[in-house]
Every structure is written in structure tokens, then in C-alpha cells.
Amino acid sequence: MSLARRTFVIGGYTTPFIGKKHPDFVWAKHPEFGKRENPTLEQYITGAVNGALEATGTPAAKIQKAWIGNFVGELFSNQGHLGAAVVGAHPDLRNKPIMRVEGACASGGLAFASAVESIQAGTDVTLVVGAEVQTTQSARVGGDYLARASHYARERSIDDFTFPALFARRVKAYRERFGLTDEDLGRVAVKAYKNANRNPNAHMRSVRMDLETARASGDENPAFLSNAELAPYMRMSDCSQVSDGATAIVVVSEAGLRALGKSPADAIEVMALEVATGNLYEDGDPLRLETTTAAADRAYASSGLGPSDIQVAEVHDCFTVTEILMVEALGFAKTGEGAKLFADGSLEIGGRLPVNTGGGLVGYGHPVGATGVKQVLEIWRQMKGQAGDYQMPRSPTVGLTANMGGDDKTVVVGLYKNT
Amino acid sequence: MSLARRTFVIGGYTTPFIGKKHPDFVWAKHPEFGKRENPTLEQYITGAVNGALEATGTPAAKIQKAWIGNFVGELFSNQGHLGAAVVGAHPDLRNKPIMRVEGACASGGLAFASAVESIQAGTDVTLVVGAEVQTTQSARVGGDYLARASHYARERSIDDFTFPALFARRVKAYRERFGLTDEDLGRVAVKAYKNANRNPNAHMRSVRMDLETARASGDENPAFLSNAELAPYMRMSDCSQVSDGATAIVVVSEAGLRALGKSPADAIEVMALEVATGNLYEDGDPLRLETTTAAADRAYASSGLGPSDIQVAEVHDCFTVTEILMVEALGFAKTGEGAKLFADGSLEIGGRLPVNTGGGLVGYGHPVGATGVKQVLEIWRQMKGQAGDYQMPRSPTVGLTANMGGDDKTVVVGLYKNT
């Protein structure tokens, strides 16, 4: 969309993203299992909302509208109607217009897009929340729930783990066409874990991953698909984490900045925000993320920025192959050449174009509805020098987010400038 | 929200709303059960999208953005990510920004509100879809699914049928305070069925309801709650229908009207559109719909219109008591006096202020996500003389819609003028 009114992100708050292998996560083998429980979806939402209001110094009464991105609260938590749950976080939110938006793993990006559009419509102070709890069920049951992000009737039977299988299909096609190696995929995982190890909020903050482990199947890193054709193309280290968590950010107009006593120096400015949606009933080109390209091309065109301007990016690495396809779809590399950027260090925190500095979905974690909101907060943190141990050596001035739902079916691309 | 850009609805399309007791519905006792199946959620969406494009003469390529309201596709149809399902309805929708919004039974109203906001932001031609399939499970399982519109952890145990029980609680309180009678509730149902009997799209088009049946429990009209305290306050005839169906409408700016070769004479104009959201974790005043009042008061204030200006209304009668509470919350009657308007004929098709002329949720049916969109299409039809056998004697010039999610937790109120 064209941004006739200037739009700013003034920061926010994220809970840690946690799940199995995170030291604080209470699961069946946790020493306090039964005595202690993990936070509920409701607690995550309440925590993120109040955390963001406090972190940005925004009185709840000044929030005019809010959106929450969530994919399947009805299944993992028996809870829909999450706009009303946001109201439950603070008494001053009562009677404001608040709704949930959903587009699978791009739900958080859609919540952000809705806020940006609302600023264009004249709203001045908005709140964007993303939240998901996914650890209330086994990975296998969760895999069935998450398959509802694909065309369930058609794709459910590909494997118990529908999405890992859909992306294994991409790995296979891409490998056959472009000669992608195990090392290429392994390097993506190694970067993700390395960055996550510096990030106290990351799901995999305590888990080490070296190339030796990531490049081959084994006890430490199983190939887990039961689909025999696709099993060789997907290992545990290639997958984003099944995490719980929530993030909230405050998005404002120029008048909103003033109303909150903020200046552009506290904010990053949204230079472009584009949503593109593909056809649920068709498989796209396995070698390309076509919907991502459509969104990115529009974002570049409307902002006058191009891939070479980007200095930091948060991209949707639901699987390691996705991050490779993402850097190609976003114009950082030509089709078939994305893996080179991982091999030559360009995408490392100290590299030319750091990508997923906090660990991405593979290392930081992927509480589905939160991811698209967390990406924007990450860009704000890097630009404002708030990224702690994973801060880039020099704060970037132009950033990008790319949040994807399903197998390249809903994509939200944002471009940001440090102001 | 204040409507700085003029916003118009130019019509749309609705599928029939069907379920048990509708002659076309295929259920276990239907003569063709097993040979024939009911349409799927996907077929409903595709049918409504293309029906609306055709009915309004809108080429799919001219749609700039779209929203779909749906509550629990993940549960009844194993399908989320419905923005991508909308794209699947027509090739020219590919890569456009399309998302699902959710606010329980107000999901359709929220989709419409999102389109109106987008018009304010500069969009010119939008599509609003609402769809739900709920008959794939038994009423008891469906009751569990729908309980996710309330605070499930707190309210699920009130009864197997959570929402009928929550509204029975309102009936009980209202009866004790204001002396509501069985006849009062019965009259609401009789009006709903009488209107539905004139409406070929209505779920209950072939089912007769007289006051004798509606006013008392019996084999024909059972009290079905197992909660002994609340059972006397809710009968089958008091309930909205568990229906399948979809509706889509086209919402445009003045430039959009021109782009489609339309004039204001083809359209109704949106004079106000307000969303209010309550706290999921608290019960409101059982005697009043406080969130509805908040939304309506803002809509009246921003438009300069008042309750006495309204000539036709579509209100959310999820239960008969809700319609009584709605006419009070919307200012058509004082608190405690709503039932009088049903007794004196004011709300009949030939009365002073016809409400739910096609049968409402009790008679027309309630495919949850579709309802809020269907309400707007109904107002368009009455204003444009397109309501067939249930057309009002004189086309109204000012109308209102009130769509509610949960127990008065998300409310969308719209005001419309014939142009």
C-alpha cells in the first residue's frame, strides 16, 4: 500500500519464545513437571500487551485500535475471540475496536499490516499483538493442527508432518535443479543457532549446533518424515521451533508520536508494507517463492528502495531451505545462488547483510502468530541499538521483514528506515 | 470511525443458509444421504465470491483488497488460512492482499469494518466475504467448538451448550427484574419464522412457528439445557440456527463507484461504522448489552443520526432474548421495555421499524462468519427494493446493522443511507 501518512514503530515487548530444549520450559521430563505449568495463551497475551505499553511509555487509554495475530488458538488452547482477550489485558482497552486476524504463519504480519493501514485511514496510536501457544499437544498432534495452514483436504496426507514434507519437496526440487548440498542447508542452521546462542529470548539459546551435526542425519539430528520419497530432504535441524510466546508493538502516526511525547529518534519509519496472497488450492513453483517476490517487488517499487539498500533483514525461515529461497525472492541473490550468501558469511551478524540476527524461526523460535510482530520488533531493536549481545557492529538504517503463511500463500513484506 | 471518504455498498450475493430442517440439507435422514453431500466451506467461499462479483458486475481484477470473516473453520472443516481460499475462487485475485478476520459471531462484521477502514485509507474497490460451515459435527460437538467464542476455561462447564446457557442466564435475570414472559420470547420467535417463511434463502423457510408452540416447552419445542437452574429459560425456538452458508459484498469509494460504472443510485452509503470490544474474562451486566450500546452510541454520535431515524435494522438475534436486549441497546426502546415493540407489531415487515425482515439468525440462519456480511446485504436489498416476498412496503432510507460476537464481547454497528 502507498503510505500517504508517515507511520512509525516505537518499539514494544516480546516474551521469551520457549518450548522443548529451553531450560525454562516445563515438559514431561522437566524436574518441576506437575508442580509448575507453562504460561497459557491468555497469560502470554496479557504479558505482551502490558509489556509493550510499559516499554514504549504508552498509556492504554491512548491506544485507539488493536489487532492480534494468532493462527490456531481454538485448537491448542480451545480459545478463539482473542480480540476480547486483548481487552482483558488492561481495563483502559475496554470498548476499543480490537480484532484477531489470521493468515497461518503470517498472522502476525497481517496484524501489523492492518495497523499500518489504519494509520493511513487516520488512526494515530495502535497496538499490534501476536501470540501463539503450541506446546499443549504432542508434535504429531500439533502437526495435524498446523496442516490447516495448507489445503488440508489435499495436502494432509503427504506426511504426518505436513509442512516439513511440503518444504522437503522444495529441497528435493531445488537440489535436483541447482545442486543444493547438505552443507548448504547445514550452514543455514548453524547461523541460526549461533545467533540464538547470543539471544536470551531465544528458544534455542542453550543448544549448540555445528556443521558436522547439521549436515547429516543421525541420532542427534534425525530425518523424521515417514514419506519415504521426501524423508532424505528434511532433518530436525532444518526446522523452525515449536514455541510458545507473544510479542506486541506500538505503531503510530506523526501525531501519535507527538501525543506520546516521542520523537522520530525513538522510532523506525515504515517505508513500505505489502501483503500478497496466493491460491490455497495450487502448488507454486517449488524452486521459487512467487508470492514473496510479488510482495517484495511491490514494496521496493512503492518505496524507491531496492535489495541493495537493505542492511538488516528478518525473513521467514520456517525451514532452512525457506531462508535460502527467501533471500532469492527478496532479490539479495539470484535464483539458485542464495546458498552462496550463507557460505561466504554475508548474512552473519558481522556480515554485509545480517539476516535473522536473533536466530530466526529455526533458532529464536516460531510461536506462529507472534513471529510477524517479533520480526518488526527485531528490526526496531537493531536500528535502535537495543539488540544486546547480538547487536550488529553498526546500527543499520534500512531494514526489511518478510513473514510468510503456509507454503508461500500469504506474505507480508515491510521496509523500514532508521529515523 | 469517522468516514472522511464516502463509502458505498453496491450489493453482493448470498448462498441460501441451510442446515437441519431445510429441505435441501443432506443429513442422516435425508433420502439422498450418502449419495449426495452438502457443500464444503471451500465451495461456499468460491460460490459467494463469484456470485458477488457477478451480481455487482465487478471484474475480479478490479478488487484491490479483500477480507473474509470466519470463526472456526479449523474445527468444523479442518481449514484455516481462508484468505488464500478466497484467492482460490478466481485467478484474477492472485497476489492481492486478502486476510481472514475473527471475532466469534461478529467475524463478518469485522471483515466489513476492515473494508470500510481500508476505503478510508485510500482503497477504492474491496470485497468482503463471510462464510461458515457448522453442520459437519453433531450439535453437541458443535456446542463445544462454539464455546471457544466465550472464555472457554471459565465458561465451558456451564452446560454442554455454553452459549444457550449464557443467554438463559440473561433471560433469568431479565425475567426476575422486568417480568419478561414466555409470550414475550415466543413473539420474537414467531416474527423470525414468519419472516423466514417469505424468504427463499432462509434456513427455516419451510418451518411454521406459532405462539402456542413457541411459548411453552414440549416435544415440538424442547428445553434442552442440562443445567437445571437455567433449563427453564431456553427452548429450541429461542435459538439461532446452526447453518452453513456464505455471503459476499462489494464495498467501494466514490472513485470505486465510477471505476465500476455505478452511480450512488446502485448503492447504499455507510454513514457510520463502529467496533467495540469487551473483556473476555468478565461477565457483563446480564440486563444490558453494554458493548453494543458503546458501539451504537459512537455510531449515532459520528453520523448525527439517532434511533428515531432508523427505518430498518438487522440485529444479532443469536437468541430471542438477544433481539429484545438489542432493540434496547440500540435505543429503540428503554431498558426493560423492548418486548413491547414485538407485542405491538412495530418490528414487523409492515410496522414502524422492521427488524430482521428476512428472519434473522433465528429464522434466516446463522452461519457464524457470514452473518455480519449478510446483515449489510439485507439492508442493501431492502433499500434497493430487492427483498422479494419480504420487501418492506416502502423502501427505507436509513438502516442499521448490529453484529455481535460472544456474549456481547465484540460488536459491530453500521448505519446506512439510501442514496
GROMACS .gro file of C-alpha atoms in nm, chain B residues 42-387:
model
  346
  461GLU     CA    1  -1.440  -2.407   0.021
  462GLN     CA    2  -1.737  -2.438  -0.213
  463TYR     CA    3  -1.933  -2.186  -0.011
  464ILE     CA    4  -1.649  -1.934  -0.027
  465THR     CA    5  -1.596  -1.982  -0.400
  466GLY     CA    6  -1.971  -1.955  -0.467
  467ALA     CA    7  -2.015  -1.639  -0.264
  468VAL     CA    8  -1.710  -1.464  -0.412
  469ASN     CA    9  -1.806  -1.529  -0.772
  470GLY     CA   10  -2.173  -1.467  -0.701
  471ALA     CA   11  -2.094  -1.123  -0.561
  472LEU     CA   12  -1.860  -1.031  -0.847
  473GLU     CA   13  -2.129  -1.130  -1.097
  474ALA     CA   14  -2.421  -0.970  -0.911
  475THR     CA   15  -2.239  -0.637  -0.887
  476GLY     CA   16  -2.070  -0.652  -1.229
  477THR     CA   17  -1.728  -0.625  -1.067
  478PRO     CA   18  -1.436  -0.781  -1.256
  479ALA     CA   19  -1.219  -0.973  -1.010
  480ALA     CA   20  -0.914  -0.784  -1.137
  481LYS     CA   21  -1.062  -0.459  -1.003
  482ILE     CA   22  -1.082  -0.588  -0.646
  483GLN     CA   23  -0.789  -0.429  -0.462
  484LYS     CA   24  -0.824  -0.594  -0.122
  485ALA     CA   25  -1.049  -0.848   0.043
  486TRP     CA   26  -1.134  -0.982   0.389
  487ILE     CA   27  -1.310  -1.297   0.496
  488GLY     CA   28  -1.494  -1.337   0.825
  489ASN     CA   29  -1.492  -1.690   0.966
  490PHE     CA   30  -1.494  -1.816   1.322
  491VAL     CA   31  -1.389  -2.181   1.343
  492GLY     CA   32  -1.307  -2.324   1.002
  493GLU     CA   33  -1.016  -2.508   1.170
  494LEU     CA   34  -1.260  -2.712   1.375
  495PHE     CA   35  -1.564  -2.780   1.156
  496SER     CA   36  -1.369  -2.804   0.827
  497ASN     CA   37  -1.006  -2.858   0.933
  498GLN     CA   38  -0.922  -2.546   0.738
  499GLY     CA   39  -0.768  -2.213   0.835
  500HIS     CA   40  -0.578  -1.971   0.611
  501LEU     CA   41  -0.900  -1.870   0.437
  502GLY     CA   42  -0.759  -1.557   0.273
  503ALA     CA   43  -0.579  -1.800   0.041
  504ALA     CA   44  -0.910  -1.982  -0.010
  505VAL     CA   45  -1.065  -1.656  -0.133
  506VAL     CA   46  -0.780  -1.626  -0.387
  507GLY     CA   47  -0.869  -1.978  -0.500
  508ALA     CA   48  -1.212  -1.857  -0.606
  509HIS     CA   49  -1.087  -1.655  -0.904
  510PRO     CA   50  -0.750  -1.641  -1.085
  511ASP     CA   51  -0.754  -1.261  -1.101
  512LEU     CA   52  -0.744  -1.239  -0.720
  513ARG     CA   53  -0.392  -1.382  -0.706
  514ASN     CA   54  -0.133  -1.182  -0.510
  515LYS     CA   55  -0.385  -0.931  -0.379
  516PRO     CA   56  -0.390  -0.860  -0.005
  517ILE     CA   57  -0.658  -1.087   0.143
  518MET     CA   58  -0.691  -1.195   0.504
  519ARG     CA   59  -0.923  -1.361   0.745
  520VAL     CA   60  -1.052  -1.175   1.048
  521GLU     CA   61  -1.211  -1.332   1.354
  522GLY     CA   62  -1.424  -1.207   1.640
  523ALA     CA   63  -1.650  -1.504   1.707
  524CYS     CA   64  -2.004  -1.443   1.567
  525ALA     CA   65  -1.903  -1.086   1.477
  526SER     CA   66  -1.634  -1.207   1.237
  527GLY     CA   67  -1.836  -1.099   0.933
  528GLY     CA   68  -1.895  -0.755   1.079
  529LEU     CA   69  -1.522  -0.721   1.142
  530ALA     CA   70  -1.448  -0.812   0.780
  531PHE     CA   71  -1.686  -0.536   0.672
  532ALA     CA   72  -1.531  -0.292   0.922
  533SER     CA   73  -1.186  -0.371   0.781
  534ALA     CA   74  -1.305  -0.289   0.430
  535VAL     CA   75  -1.462   0.039   0.542
  536GLU     CA   76  -1.135   0.132   0.714
  537SER     CA   77  -0.940   0.042   0.403
  538ILE     CA   78  -1.161   0.272   0.195
  539GLN     CA   79  -1.072   0.548   0.443
  540ALA     CA   80  -0.706   0.464   0.383
  541GLY     CA   81  -0.745   0.519   0.008
  542THR     CA   82  -0.857   0.185  -0.133
  543ASP     CA   83  -1.137   0.212  -0.390
  544VAL     CA   84  -1.277  -0.137  -0.458
  545THR     CA   85  -1.293  -0.409  -0.192
  546LEU     CA   86  -1.458  -0.745  -0.143
  547VAL     CA   87  -1.597  -0.866   0.190
  548VAL     CA   88  -1.673  -1.234   0.238
  549GLY     CA   89  -1.826  -1.419   0.531
  550ALA     CA   90  -1.856  -1.796   0.548
  551GLU     CA   91  -1.910  -2.077   0.793
  552VAL     CA   92  -1.986  -2.449   0.778
  553GLN     CA   93  -2.106  -2.589   1.111
  554THR     CA   94  -2.308  -2.898   1.028
  555THR     CA   95  -2.015  -3.137   0.990
  556GLN     CA   96  -2.047  -3.228   1.358
  557SER     CA   97  -2.331  -3.307   1.597
  558ALA     CA   98  -2.495  -3.021   1.784
  559ARG     CA   99  -2.317  -3.132   2.099
  560VAL     CA  100  -1.968  -3.132   1.944
  561GLY     CA  101  -2.055  -2.809   1.766
  562GLY     CA  102  -2.154  -2.660   2.101
  563ASP     CA  103  -1.808  -2.738   2.230
  564TYR     CA  104  -1.645  -2.576   1.927
  565LEU     CA  105  -1.859  -2.264   1.958
  566ALA     CA  106  -1.775  -2.234   2.328
  567ARG     CA  107  -1.436  -2.106   2.208
  568ALA     CA  108  -1.615  -1.776   2.144
  569SER     CA  109  -1.653  -1.740   2.521
  570HIS     CA  110  -1.375  -1.764   2.779
  571TYR     CA  111  -1.355  -2.141   2.741
  572ALA     CA  112  -1.159  -2.211   3.058
  573ARG     CA  113  -1.420  -2.031   3.269
  574GLU     CA  114  -1.748  -2.081   3.085
  575ARG     CA  115  -1.728  -2.419   2.913
  576SER     CA  116  -1.862  -2.606   3.212
  577ILE     CA  117  -2.180  -2.406   3.248
  578ASP     CA  118  -2.353  -2.654   3.012
  579ASP     CA  119  -2.282  -2.875   2.711
  580PHE     CA  120  -2.440  -2.590   2.517
  581THR     CA  121  -2.239  -2.297   2.653
  582PHE     CA  122  -2.397  -2.009   2.464
  583PRO     CA  123  -2.761  -2.113   2.510
  584ALA     CA  124  -2.679  -2.136   2.881
  585LEU     CA  125  -2.507  -1.795   2.891
  586PHE     CA  126  -2.813  -1.634   2.733
  587ALA     CA  127  -3.053  -1.835   2.950
  588ARG     CA  128  -2.874  -1.663   3.239
  589ARG     CA  129  -2.970  -1.331   3.081
  590VAL     CA  130  -3.332  -1.449   3.037
  591LYS     CA  131  -3.348  -1.545   3.403
  592ALA     CA  132  -3.205  -1.214   3.526
  593TYR     CA  133  -3.418  -1.009   3.290
  594ARG     CA  134  -3.732  -1.203   3.380
  595GLU     CA  135  -3.669  -1.151   3.752
  596ARG     CA  136  -3.605  -0.780   3.705
  597PHE     CA  137  -3.853  -0.683   3.434
  598GLY     CA  138  -4.114  -0.960   3.433
  599LEU     CA  139  -4.037  -1.095   3.085
  600THR     CA  140  -4.295  -1.361   2.994
  601ASP     CA  141  -4.290  -1.677   2.784
  602GLU     CA  142  -4.519  -1.496   2.541
  603ASP     CA  143  -4.267  -1.213   2.508
  604LEU     CA  144  -3.994  -1.454   2.397
  605GLY     CA  145  -4.239  -1.655   2.187
  606ARG     CA  146  -4.338  -1.347   1.989
  607VAL     CA  147  -3.975  -1.289   1.891
  608ALA     CA  148  -3.954  -1.640   1.751
  609VAL     CA  149  -4.289  -1.615   1.573
  610LYS     CA  150  -4.178  -1.297   1.394
  611ALA     CA  151  -3.849  -1.459   1.294
  612TYR     CA  152  -4.014  -1.768   1.143
  613LYS     CA  153  -4.292  -1.566   0.979
  614ASN     CA  154  -4.032  -1.352   0.801
  615ALA     CA  155  -3.820  -1.655   0.715
  616ASN     CA  156  -4.123  -1.825   0.558
  617ARG     CA  157  -4.126  -1.548   0.294
  618ASN     CA  158  -3.752  -1.579   0.225
  619PRO     CA  159  -3.631  -1.845  -0.019
  620ASN     CA  160  -3.275  -1.823   0.123
  621ALA     CA  161  -3.382  -1.881   0.482
  622HIS     CA  162  -3.288  -2.192   0.673
  623MET     CA  163  -3.637  -2.211   0.825
  624ARG     CA  164  -3.826  -2.117   0.509
  625SER     CA  165  -4.050  -2.425   0.533
  626VAL     CA  166  -4.097  -2.446   0.909
  627ARG     CA  167  -4.400  -2.284   1.070
  628MET     CA  168  -4.392  -2.146   1.422
  629ASP     CA  169  -4.698  -2.029   1.613
  630LEU     CA  170  -4.712  -1.863   1.951
  631GLU     CA  171  -4.870  -2.171   2.108
  632THR     CA  172  -4.560  -2.374   2.022
  633ALA     CA  173  -4.302  -2.101   2.088
  634ARG     CA  174  -4.430  -2.002   2.432
  635ALA     CA  175  -4.400  -2.343   2.601
  636SER     CA  176  -4.165  -2.636   2.628
  637GLY     CA  177  -4.284  -2.958   2.470
  638ASP     CA  178  -4.191  -3.233   2.225
  639GLU     CA  179  -4.204  -2.981   1.942
  640ASN     CA  180  -4.003  -2.724   2.131
  641PRO     CA  181  -3.783  -2.883   2.394
  642ALA     CA  182  -3.598  -2.711   2.674
  643PHE     CA  183  -3.261  -2.878   2.613
  644LEU     CA  184  -3.013  -2.745   2.868
  645SER     CA  185  -2.884  -2.988   3.129
  646ASN     CA  186  -2.803  -2.706   3.372
  647ALA     CA  187  -3.109  -2.739   3.597
  648GLU     CA  188  -3.105  -2.377   3.712
  649LEU     CA  189  -3.102  -2.242   3.357
  650ALA     CA  190  -3.301  -2.507   3.166
  651PRO     CA  191  -3.641  -2.339   3.212
  652TYR     CA  192  -3.514  -2.026   3.036
  653MET     CA  193  -3.415  -2.159   2.696
  654ARG     CA  194  -3.617  -2.356   2.439
  655MET     CA  195  -3.530  -2.470   2.091
  656SER     CA  196  -3.741  -2.194   1.936
  657ASP     CA  197  -3.533  -1.933   2.119
  658CYS     CA  198  -3.215  -2.032   1.937
  659SER     CA  199  -3.046  -1.917   1.619
  660GLN     CA  200  -2.996  -2.191   1.361
  661VAL     CA  201  -2.683  -2.399   1.314
  662SER     CA  202  -2.647  -2.322   0.945
  663ASP     CA  203  -2.395  -2.344   0.663
  664GLY     CA  204  -2.365  -2.057   0.420
  665ALA     CA  205  -2.164  -1.769   0.278
  666THR     CA  206  -2.225  -1.410   0.176
  667ALA     CA  207  -2.006  -1.161  -0.011
  668ILE     CA  208  -2.049  -0.791  -0.082
  669VAL     CA  209  -1.857  -0.526  -0.273
  670VAL     CA  210  -1.763  -0.209  -0.084
  671VAL     CA  211  -1.628   0.092  -0.275
  672SER     CA  212  -1.532   0.459  -0.259
  673GLU     CA  213  -1.676   0.726  -0.488
  674ALA     CA  214  -1.386   0.659  -0.725
  675GLY     CA  215  -1.470   0.290  -0.699
  676LEU     CA  216  -1.829   0.360  -0.799
  677ARG     CA  217  -1.705   0.538  -1.110
  678ALA     CA  218  -1.447   0.271  -1.188
  679LEU     CA  219  -1.725   0.012  -1.193
  680GLY     CA  220  -1.966   0.227  -1.394
  681LYS     CA  221  -2.201   0.258  -1.097
  682SER     CA  222  -2.388   0.553  -0.954
  683PRO     CA  223  -2.494   0.624  -0.597
  684ALA     CA  224  -2.840   0.503  -0.703
  685ASP     CA  225  -2.699   0.149  -0.718
  686ALA     CA  226  -2.554   0.180  -0.370
  687ILE     CA  227  -2.620   0.244  -0.007
  688GLU     CA  228  -2.381   0.473   0.174
  689VAL     CA  229  -2.213   0.383   0.500
  690MET     CA  230  -2.280   0.673   0.738
  691ALA     CA  231  -2.105   0.523   1.042
  692LEU     CA  232  -1.923   0.206   1.133
  693GLU     CA  233  -1.814   0.133   1.487
  694VAL     CA  234  -1.649  -0.167   1.652
  695ALA     CA  235  -1.642  -0.210   2.030
  696THR     CA  236  -1.475  -0.495   2.215
  697GLY     CA  237  -1.542  -0.612   2.570
  698ASN     CA  238  -1.335  -0.808   2.820
  699LEU     CA  239  -1.334  -1.182   2.752
  700TYR     CA  240  -1.268  -1.259   3.117
  701GLU     CA  241  -1.564  -1.081   3.274
  702ASP     CA  242  -1.940  -1.120   3.256
  703GLY     CA  243  -2.123  -0.801   3.173
  704ASP     CA  244  -2.449  -0.672   3.319
  705PRO     CA  245  -2.699  -0.951   3.240
  706LEU     CA  246  -2.975  -0.695   3.186
  707ARG     CA  247  -2.795  -0.495   2.918
  708LEU     CA  248  -2.571  -0.532   2.613
  709GLU     CA  249  -2.317  -0.275   2.725
  710THR     CA  250  -2.069  -0.328   2.443
  711THR     CA  251  -2.349  -0.296   2.188
  712THR     CA  252  -2.455   0.031   2.348
  713ALA     CA  253  -2.097   0.161   2.332
  714ALA     CA  254  -2.072   0.085   1.959
  715ALA     CA  255  -2.419   0.221   1.881
  716ASP     CA  256  -2.368   0.542   2.078
  717ARG     CA  257  -2.049   0.614   1.885
  718ALA     CA  258  -2.218   0.537   1.554
  719TYR     CA  259  -2.505   0.771   1.631
  720ALA     CA  260  -2.269   1.044   1.752
  721SER     CA  261  -2.039   1.027   1.449
  722SER     CA  262  -2.325   1.026   1.195
  723GLY     CA  263  -2.562   1.271   1.360
  724LEU     CA  264  -2.833   1.009   1.324
  725GLY     CA  265  -3.032   0.875   1.616
  726PRO     CA  266  -3.250   0.574   1.697
  727SER     CA  267  -3.562   0.755   1.576
  728ASP     CA  268  -3.411   0.793   1.228
  729ILE     CA  269  -3.376   0.419   1.173
  730GLN     CA  270  -3.630   0.267   0.933
  731VAL     CA  271  -3.495  -0.086   0.905
  732ALA     CA  272  -3.249  -0.283   1.117
  733GLU     CA  273  -3.064  -0.611   1.112
  734VAL     CA  274  -2.976  -0.706   1.468
  735HIS     CA  275  -2.795  -1.004   1.611
  736ASP     CA  276  -3.068  -1.233   1.748
  737CYS     CA  277  -2.849  -1.525   1.845
  738PHE     CA  278  -3.133  -1.597   2.090
  739THR     CA  279  -3.477  -1.443   2.121
  740VAL     CA  280  -3.376  -1.257   2.437
  741THR     CA  281  -3.083  -1.108   2.247
  742GLU     CA  282  -3.316  -0.938   2.000
  743ILE     CA  283  -3.506  -0.781   2.290
  744LEU     CA  284  -3.181  -0.666   2.452
  745MET     CA  285  -3.056  -0.543   2.112
  746VAL     CA  286  -3.354  -0.315   2.046
  747GLU     CA  287  -3.295  -0.166   2.389
  748ALA     CA  288  -2.916  -0.129   2.348
  749LEU     CA  289  -2.970   0.038   2.010
  750GLY     CA  290  -3.205   0.291   2.165
  751PHE     CA  291  -3.529   0.172   2.003
  752ALA     CA  292  -3.680   0.106   2.346
  753LYS     CA  293  -3.589   0.180   2.706
  754THR     CA  294  -3.426  -0.087   2.918
  755GLY     CA  295  -3.693  -0.335   3.025
  756GLU     CA  296  -3.938  -0.221   2.757
  757GLY     CA  297  -3.808  -0.389   2.443
  758ALA     CA  298  -4.066  -0.668   2.443
  759LYS     CA  299  -4.347  -0.416   2.390
  760LEU     CA  300  -4.219  -0.344   2.039
  761PHE     CA  301  -4.264  -0.709   1.947
  762ALA     CA  302  -4.612  -0.720   2.104
  763ASP     CA  303  -4.741  -0.410   1.926
  764GLY     CA  304  -4.617  -0.506   1.580
  765SER     CA  305  -4.366  -0.220   1.547
  766LEU     CA  306  -4.089  -0.453   1.433
  767GLU     CA  307  -4.290  -0.646   1.172
  768ILE     CA  308  -4.221  -0.600   0.800
  769GLY     CA  309  -4.523  -0.369   0.775
  770GLY     CA  310  -4.450  -0.197   1.108
  771ARG     CA  311  -4.282   0.124   1.209
  772LEU     CA  312  -3.930  -0.019   1.234
  773PRO     CA  313  -3.894  -0.360   1.068
  774VAL     CA  314  -3.619  -0.566   1.230
  775ASN     CA  315  -3.464  -0.878   1.075
  776THR     CA  316  -3.701  -0.879   0.780
  777GLY     CA  317  -3.559  -1.197   0.626
  778GLY     CA  318  -3.590  -1.393   0.950
  779GLY     CA  319  -3.277  -1.301   1.146
  780LEU     CA  320  -3.047  -1.556   1.297
  781VAL     CA  321  -3.342  -1.749   1.443
  782GLY     CA  322  -3.525  -1.784   1.110
  783TYR     CA  323  -3.281  -1.699   0.830
  784GLY     CA  324  -3.000  -1.893   0.996
  785HIS     CA  325  -2.660  -1.819   1.145
  786PRO     CA  326  -2.354  -1.946   0.958
  787VAL     CA  327  -2.140  -1.757   1.205
  788GLY     CA  328  -1.884  -1.579   0.986
  789ALA     CA  329  -2.144  -1.499   0.719
  790THR     CA  330  -2.397  -1.330   0.946
  791GLY     CA  331  -2.237  -0.987   0.974
  792VAL     CA  332  -2.192  -0.965   0.597
  793LYS     CA  333  -2.544  -1.091   0.526
  794GLN     CA  334  -2.684  -0.818   0.753
  795VAL     CA  335  -2.531  -0.548   0.532
  796LEU     CA  336  -2.656  -0.719   0.214
  797GLU     CA  337  -3.005  -0.736   0.368
  798ILE     CA  338  -3.007  -0.361   0.429
  799TRP     CA  339  -2.891  -0.304   0.072
  800ARG     CA  340  -3.169  -0.531  -0.057
  801GLN     CA  341  -3.443  -0.360   0.142
  802MET     CA  342  -3.323  -0.014   0.041
  803LYS     CA  343  -3.295  -0.111  -0.324
  804GLY     CA  344  -3.629  -0.294  -0.341
  805GLN     CA  345  -3.456  -0.629  -0.394
  806ALA     CA  346  -3.603  -0.819  -0.099
   0.00000   0.00000   0.00000
